[in-house]
XYZ file of C-alpha atoms in Angstrom:
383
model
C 42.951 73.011 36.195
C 46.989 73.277 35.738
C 48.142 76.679 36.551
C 48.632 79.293 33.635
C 52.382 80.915 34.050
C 52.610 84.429 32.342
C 55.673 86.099 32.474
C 55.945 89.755 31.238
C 60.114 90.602 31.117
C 62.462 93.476 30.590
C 64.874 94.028 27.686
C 68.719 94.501 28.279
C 71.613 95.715 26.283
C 72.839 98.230 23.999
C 73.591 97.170 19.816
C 77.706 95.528 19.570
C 78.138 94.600 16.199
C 81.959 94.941 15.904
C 85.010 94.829 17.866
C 85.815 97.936 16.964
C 82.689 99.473 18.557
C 83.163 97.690 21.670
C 86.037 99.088 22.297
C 84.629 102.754 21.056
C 82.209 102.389 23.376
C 84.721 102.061 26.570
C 81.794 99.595 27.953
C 83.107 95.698 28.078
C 79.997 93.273 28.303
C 80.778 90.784 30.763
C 82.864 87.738 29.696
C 80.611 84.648 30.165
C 81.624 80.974 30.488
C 79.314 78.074 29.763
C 80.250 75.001 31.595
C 77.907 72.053 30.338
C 78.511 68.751 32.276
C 77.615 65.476 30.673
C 75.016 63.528 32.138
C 75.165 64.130 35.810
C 72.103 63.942 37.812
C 70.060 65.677 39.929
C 71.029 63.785 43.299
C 74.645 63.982 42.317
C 75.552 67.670 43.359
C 76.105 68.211 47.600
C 73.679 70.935 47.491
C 70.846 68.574 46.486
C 71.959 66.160 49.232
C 74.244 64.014 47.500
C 77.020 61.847 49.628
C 79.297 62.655 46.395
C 81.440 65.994 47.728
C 81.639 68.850 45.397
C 82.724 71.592 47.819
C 83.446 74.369 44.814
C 80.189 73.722 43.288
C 77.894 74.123 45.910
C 80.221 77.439 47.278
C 79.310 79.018 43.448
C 75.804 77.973 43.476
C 75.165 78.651 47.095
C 76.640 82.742 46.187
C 74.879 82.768 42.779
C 71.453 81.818 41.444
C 70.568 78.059 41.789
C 67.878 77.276 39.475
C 65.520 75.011 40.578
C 63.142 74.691 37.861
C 65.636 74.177 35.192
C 64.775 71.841 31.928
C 66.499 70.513 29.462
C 66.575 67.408 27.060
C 66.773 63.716 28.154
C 69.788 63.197 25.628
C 73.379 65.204 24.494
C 72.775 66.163 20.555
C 69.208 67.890 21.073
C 69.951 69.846 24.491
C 73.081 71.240 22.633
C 71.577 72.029 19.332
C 69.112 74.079 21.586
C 71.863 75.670 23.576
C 73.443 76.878 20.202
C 70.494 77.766 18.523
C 67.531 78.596 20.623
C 65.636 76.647 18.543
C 63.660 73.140 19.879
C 65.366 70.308 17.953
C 62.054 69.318 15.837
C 62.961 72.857 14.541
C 66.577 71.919 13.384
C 65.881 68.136 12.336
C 67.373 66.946 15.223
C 64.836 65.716 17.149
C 65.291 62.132 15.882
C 68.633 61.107 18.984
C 71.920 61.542 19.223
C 74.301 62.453 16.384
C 76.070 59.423 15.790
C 79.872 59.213 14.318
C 78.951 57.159 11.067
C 75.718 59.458 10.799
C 76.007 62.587 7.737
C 74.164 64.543 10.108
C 74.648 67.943 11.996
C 73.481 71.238 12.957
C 71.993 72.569 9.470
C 74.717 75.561 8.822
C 71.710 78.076 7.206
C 70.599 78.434 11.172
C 72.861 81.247 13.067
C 74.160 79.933 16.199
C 74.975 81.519 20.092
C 78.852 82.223 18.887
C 77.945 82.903 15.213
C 76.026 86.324 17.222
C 78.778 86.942 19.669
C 81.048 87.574 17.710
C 78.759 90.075 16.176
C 78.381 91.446 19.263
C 81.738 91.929 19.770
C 83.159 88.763 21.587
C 86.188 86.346 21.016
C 84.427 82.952 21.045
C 86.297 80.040 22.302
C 85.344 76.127 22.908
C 86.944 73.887 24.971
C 85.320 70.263 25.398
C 82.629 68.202 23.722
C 80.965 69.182 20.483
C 78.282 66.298 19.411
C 76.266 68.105 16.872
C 78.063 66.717 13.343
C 81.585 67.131 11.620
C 80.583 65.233 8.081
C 81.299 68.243 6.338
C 83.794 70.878 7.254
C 81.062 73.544 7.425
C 79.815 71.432 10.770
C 82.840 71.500 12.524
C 83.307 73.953 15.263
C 85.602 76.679 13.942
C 82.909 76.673 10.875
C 80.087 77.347 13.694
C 81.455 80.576 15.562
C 83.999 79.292 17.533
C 87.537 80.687 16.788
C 89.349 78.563 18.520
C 88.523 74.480 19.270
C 89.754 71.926 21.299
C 88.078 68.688 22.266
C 85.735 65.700 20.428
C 83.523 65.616 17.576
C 81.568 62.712 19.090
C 79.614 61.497 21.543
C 82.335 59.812 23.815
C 85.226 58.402 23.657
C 87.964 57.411 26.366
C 89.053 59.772 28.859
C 92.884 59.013 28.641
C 93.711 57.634 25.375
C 90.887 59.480 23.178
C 89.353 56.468 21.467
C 86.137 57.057 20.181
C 83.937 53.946 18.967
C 80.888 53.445 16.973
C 80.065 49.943 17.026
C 83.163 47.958 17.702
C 84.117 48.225 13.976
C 84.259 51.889 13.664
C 86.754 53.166 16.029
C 89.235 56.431 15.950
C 91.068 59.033 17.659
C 89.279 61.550 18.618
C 91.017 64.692 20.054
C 90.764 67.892 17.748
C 92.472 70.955 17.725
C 90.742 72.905 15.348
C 89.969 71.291 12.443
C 92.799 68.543 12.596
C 93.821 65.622 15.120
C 95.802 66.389 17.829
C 97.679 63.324 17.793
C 100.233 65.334 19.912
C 98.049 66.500 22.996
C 98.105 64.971 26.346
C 96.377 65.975 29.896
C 92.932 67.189 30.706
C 91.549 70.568 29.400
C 91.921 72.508 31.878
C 95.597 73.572 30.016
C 93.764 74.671 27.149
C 91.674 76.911 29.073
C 94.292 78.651 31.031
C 95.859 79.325 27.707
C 92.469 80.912 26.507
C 92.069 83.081 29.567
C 96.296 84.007 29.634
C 96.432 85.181 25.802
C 93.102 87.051 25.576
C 92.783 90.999 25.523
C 90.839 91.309 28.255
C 89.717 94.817 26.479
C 87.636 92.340 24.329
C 84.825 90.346 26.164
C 84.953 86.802 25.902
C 82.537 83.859 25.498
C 84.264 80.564 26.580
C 82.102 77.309 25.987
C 83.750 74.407 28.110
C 81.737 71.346 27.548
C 83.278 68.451 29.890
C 82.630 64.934 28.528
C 82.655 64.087 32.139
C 80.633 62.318 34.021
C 79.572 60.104 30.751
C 80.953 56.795 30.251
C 83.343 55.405 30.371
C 83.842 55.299 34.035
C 87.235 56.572 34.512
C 88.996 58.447 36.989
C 92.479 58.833 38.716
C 93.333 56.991 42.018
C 93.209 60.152 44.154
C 89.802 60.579 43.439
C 88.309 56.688 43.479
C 90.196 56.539 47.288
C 87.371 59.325 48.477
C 84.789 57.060 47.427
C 86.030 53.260 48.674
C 82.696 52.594 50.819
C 80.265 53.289 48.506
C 77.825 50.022 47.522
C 78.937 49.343 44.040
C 81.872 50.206 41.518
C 79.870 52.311 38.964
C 78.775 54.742 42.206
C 82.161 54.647 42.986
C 84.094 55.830 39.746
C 80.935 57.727 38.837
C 81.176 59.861 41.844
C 85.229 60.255 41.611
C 84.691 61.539 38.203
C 81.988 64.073 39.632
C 84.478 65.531 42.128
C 87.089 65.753 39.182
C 84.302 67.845 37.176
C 84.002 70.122 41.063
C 88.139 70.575 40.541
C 88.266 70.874 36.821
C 85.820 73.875 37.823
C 87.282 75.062 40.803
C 90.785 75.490 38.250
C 88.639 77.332 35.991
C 87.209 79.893 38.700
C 90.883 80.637 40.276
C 92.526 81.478 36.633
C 89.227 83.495 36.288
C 90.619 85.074 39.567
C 93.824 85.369 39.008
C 93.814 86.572 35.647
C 91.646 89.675 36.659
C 88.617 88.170 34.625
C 86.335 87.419 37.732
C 84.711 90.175 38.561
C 83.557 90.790 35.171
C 82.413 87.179 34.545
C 78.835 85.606 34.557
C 79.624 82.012 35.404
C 76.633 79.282 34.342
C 76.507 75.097 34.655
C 74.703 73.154 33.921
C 74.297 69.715 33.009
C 72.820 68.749 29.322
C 70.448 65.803 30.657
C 69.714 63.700 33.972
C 71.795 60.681 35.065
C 72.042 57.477 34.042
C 71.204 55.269 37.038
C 72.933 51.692 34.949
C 76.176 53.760 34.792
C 75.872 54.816 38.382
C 73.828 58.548 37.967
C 71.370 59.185 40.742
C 68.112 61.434 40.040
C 66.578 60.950 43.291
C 63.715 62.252 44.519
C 62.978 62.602 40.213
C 61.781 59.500 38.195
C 63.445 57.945 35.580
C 66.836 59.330 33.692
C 68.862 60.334 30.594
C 66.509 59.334 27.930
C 63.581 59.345 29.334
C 60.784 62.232 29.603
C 60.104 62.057 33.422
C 61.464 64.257 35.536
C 64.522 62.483 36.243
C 65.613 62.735 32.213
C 65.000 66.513 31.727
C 65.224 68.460 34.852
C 68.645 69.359 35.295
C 71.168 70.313 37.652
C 71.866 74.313 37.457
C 73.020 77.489 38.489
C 74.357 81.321 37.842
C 77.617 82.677 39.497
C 78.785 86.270 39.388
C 80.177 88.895 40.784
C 78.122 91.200 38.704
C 74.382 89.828 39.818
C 72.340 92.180 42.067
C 70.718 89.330 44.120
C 72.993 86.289 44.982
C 72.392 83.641 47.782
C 68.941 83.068 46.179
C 67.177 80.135 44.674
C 65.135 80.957 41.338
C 61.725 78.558 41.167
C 61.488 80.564 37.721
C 60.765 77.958 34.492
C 63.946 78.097 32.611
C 64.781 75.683 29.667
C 68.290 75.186 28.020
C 67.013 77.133 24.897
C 66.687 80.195 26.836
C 69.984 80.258 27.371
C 70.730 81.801 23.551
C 68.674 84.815 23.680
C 69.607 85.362 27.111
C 73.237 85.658 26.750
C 73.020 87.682 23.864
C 70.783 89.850 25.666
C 72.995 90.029 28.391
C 76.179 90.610 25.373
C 73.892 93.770 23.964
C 72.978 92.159 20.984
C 69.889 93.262 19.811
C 68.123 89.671 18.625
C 67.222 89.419 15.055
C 66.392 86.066 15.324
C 63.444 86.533 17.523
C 60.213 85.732 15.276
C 62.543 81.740 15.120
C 62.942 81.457 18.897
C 61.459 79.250 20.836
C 63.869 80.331 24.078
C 63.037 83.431 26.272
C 65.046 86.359 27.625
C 65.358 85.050 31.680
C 68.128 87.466 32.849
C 65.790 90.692 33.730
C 63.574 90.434 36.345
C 60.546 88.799 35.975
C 56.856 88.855 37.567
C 55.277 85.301 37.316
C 51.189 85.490 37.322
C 49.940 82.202 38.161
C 46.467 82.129 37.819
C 44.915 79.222 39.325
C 41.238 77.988 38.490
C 39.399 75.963 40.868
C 35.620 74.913 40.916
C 34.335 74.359 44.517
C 30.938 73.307 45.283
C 29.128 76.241 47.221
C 31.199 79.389 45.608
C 31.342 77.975 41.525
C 34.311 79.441 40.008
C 37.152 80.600 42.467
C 40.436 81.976 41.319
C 43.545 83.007 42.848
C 45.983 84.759 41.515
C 49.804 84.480 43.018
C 52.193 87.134 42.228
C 55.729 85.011 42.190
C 59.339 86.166 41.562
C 61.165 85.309 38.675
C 65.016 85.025 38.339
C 65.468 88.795 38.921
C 68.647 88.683 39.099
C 69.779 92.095 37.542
C-alpha cells in the first residue's frame, strides 16, 4: 500500500494590514524575492550533476534549503496562476494550457492574488519579468493584479533581444511593457530594472520583488561570451540552451550582490525555482526523471528548487518535504504576518514552520498479517 504522509505544522506571523502599522510596529518582515525560471530542467543545475556551470546557484542552494521533493505544473500559465493564487488551476479555469496572445483569457480578477495580500500586509510589490496569465482587459494586466510597479511581457515568449512576440506567424507584436504601456524605448536585460527597484525603495518598508526570467525558453539565444563556454557540447540546442542557463546563474548572481550591497541581504528570504521541467527538443535535460514540460511524469512536474537566507535557522540542508508551487502563497504570507483569510479556498499549505512527517506504511506479510511501521521524518523546518 502507498505510504500515507500526514503533516501537522506551526503557524507564523503577527496581523500587517497597513503600511502604516508596519512601521508602528518597528518589526520589518523580511523582504522576499521570487525568482521563477522558465523551463529549465532538473539535470540542468551543477548541483544535480549537470556539465552546464552555474557556480552562484549551487553556492545559494548549497547555504540554503534545496528542495528535493518540489512539484509543480508541466506548463507556464497553470504553475503561475497557482503561484499567485494558491489555488489548483481547475479552480481558476485555467486548467485547459497555456494562455495564448489571441486568447480573451486570464486570471479571473474576483480571486485575490499573492501581491493583492502583500500589500495588505504591508509590502511594496514589484514585478520584473514574465507575466503569462492574460492582459485582454486592463483589469488582467499586472499593475491591476497587485503589482505596483511592472516591467516585462504579457505573453508567453517572445525574442530575447528585439522583443517580438508571435502567435502564429500572422499575429506578431512588440512585446516589452512598462506598466501598462509599450516600452518602445527600453533596451538591455532586466537586471537594470531591478537595481532600480532595490536603489529607490525605503528599506523601512518590506518588499516583495517577483522576477520571472523568460529564460531558458525558446528562442535559443544568448551572447557570444556565454555560447564560447559551451563549444564541445554534442549539438547546438545543448549548446545555446546551456549558455542561456549560465546567463540565468549571472542574471542571479547580479541580483544577490545589489541585495548585498544595498543592505537588503540579511533581511531577505531568497526562493527559485523553475515553473516546469525541460524541454529535451529545445535542448532541456530531466535526467534521471522521465519525460518533460508538458507531460505528467516526473520529468514535466518535478522541479528544480531551493530557499536562500540569511534569516533561516537550518541552512546547508536538503528538505525531502512534499512541497508544490501552490504552497508557495500561503507560505509567504505566513512568513509576511498576514493572517490568511483565504484559507477555506486553498489548496496550498503553510511549509515554512517546521514540520513532523508521519509516514505510515502498511504491509501484509505472510506469517505476521498486518505489519505497520511508522517513520517519524523531518519536514522543511527551516525556522
Amino acid at each position: 500500500m502507498d505510504a500515507l504522509v500526514l503533516c501537522f505544522c506551526l503557524a507564523l506571523g503577527l496581523i500587517h494590514t497597513t503600511e502604516e502599522k508596519v512601521l508602528r510596529r518597528g518589526r520589518v518582515p523580511p523582504h522576499i524575492v521570487f525568482v521563477m525560471v522558465d523551463d529549465q530542467g532538473y539535470n540542468d543545475i551543477g548541483y544535480h550533476g549537470s556539465e552546464i556551470h552555474t557556480p552562484v546557484l549551487d553556492q545559494l542552494a548549497g547555504e540554503g534549503v534545496k528542495l528535493e521533493n518540489y512539484y509543480v505544473q508541466p506548463i507556464c500559465s497553470p504553475t503561475r496562476s497557482q503561484l499567485m493564487t494558491g489555488r489548483y488551476q481547475i479552480h481558476t479555469g485555467l486548467q485547459h494550457s497555456i494562455i495564448r496572445a489571441r486568447q480573451p483569457l486570464c486570471l479571473p480578477p474576483d480571486i485575490p492574488t499573492l501581491p493583492e495580500r502583500l500589500r495588505q500586509a504591508g509590502y511594496s510589490t514589484h514585478m520584473v519579468g514574465k507575466w503569462h496569465l492574460g492582459f485582454c482587459r486592463p483589469e488582467c494586466l499586472p499593475t491591476s493584479r497587485g503589482f505596483q510597479s511592472f516591467l516585462g511581457s504579457l505573453t508567453g515568449s517572445g525574442d530575447h533581444f528585439s522583443f517580438q512576440s508571435c502567435d502564429g506567424t500572422e499575429a506578431c507584436g512588440f512585446d516589452l511593457h512598462d506598466g501598462n504601456r509599450p516600452a518602445w524605448e527600453l533596451s538591455g536585460n532586466y537586471s537594470t530594472r531591478v537595481k532600480e527597484i532595490l536603489r529607490g525603495h525605503d528599506q523601512r518598508m518590506p518588499l516583495f520583488l517577483y522576477v520571472a526570467l523568460q529564460a531558458v525558453h525558446t528562442p535559443l539565444q544568448a551572447p557570444g561570451h556565454l555560447l564560447r563556454r559551451y563549444q564541445t557540447l554534442g549539438n547546438r540546442p545543448r549548446r545555446h540552451y546551456a549558455a542561456m542557463v549560465s546567463g540565468v546563474d549571472e542574471s542571479v548572481g547580479e541580483i544577490v550582490s545589489e541585495l548585498r550591497e544595498r543592505g537588503y541581504y540579511n533581511k531577505s528570504v531568497l526562493i527559485y525555482s523553475s515553473d516546469n521541467g525541460g524541454q529535451p527538443l529545445s535542448g532541456g535535460c530531466n535526467w534521471p526523471l522521465r519525460g518533460g514540460k508538458g507531460s505528467y511524469w516526473e520529468g514535466g512536474v518535478r522541479a528544480v528548487g531551493f530557499v536562500h537566507s540569511p534569516l533561516l535557522k537550518r541552512k546547508g540542508v536538503v528538505s525531502q518535504a512534499l512541497i508544490h508551487i501552490s504552497d508557495w502563497y500561503p507560505t509567504l504570507l505566513s512568513l509576511a504576518g498576514y493572517r490568511d483569510s483565504d484559507s477555506s479556498h486553498l489548496d496550498g499549505q503553510d511549509v515554512w514552520a517546521k514540520k513532523i512527517y508521519y509516514k505510515i506504511d502498511i504491509q501484509e506479510t505472510p506469517k505476521a498479517g498486518v505489519l505497520v511501521k511508522v517513520q517519524i521524518i523531518e519536514g522543511m523546518g527551516v525556522v
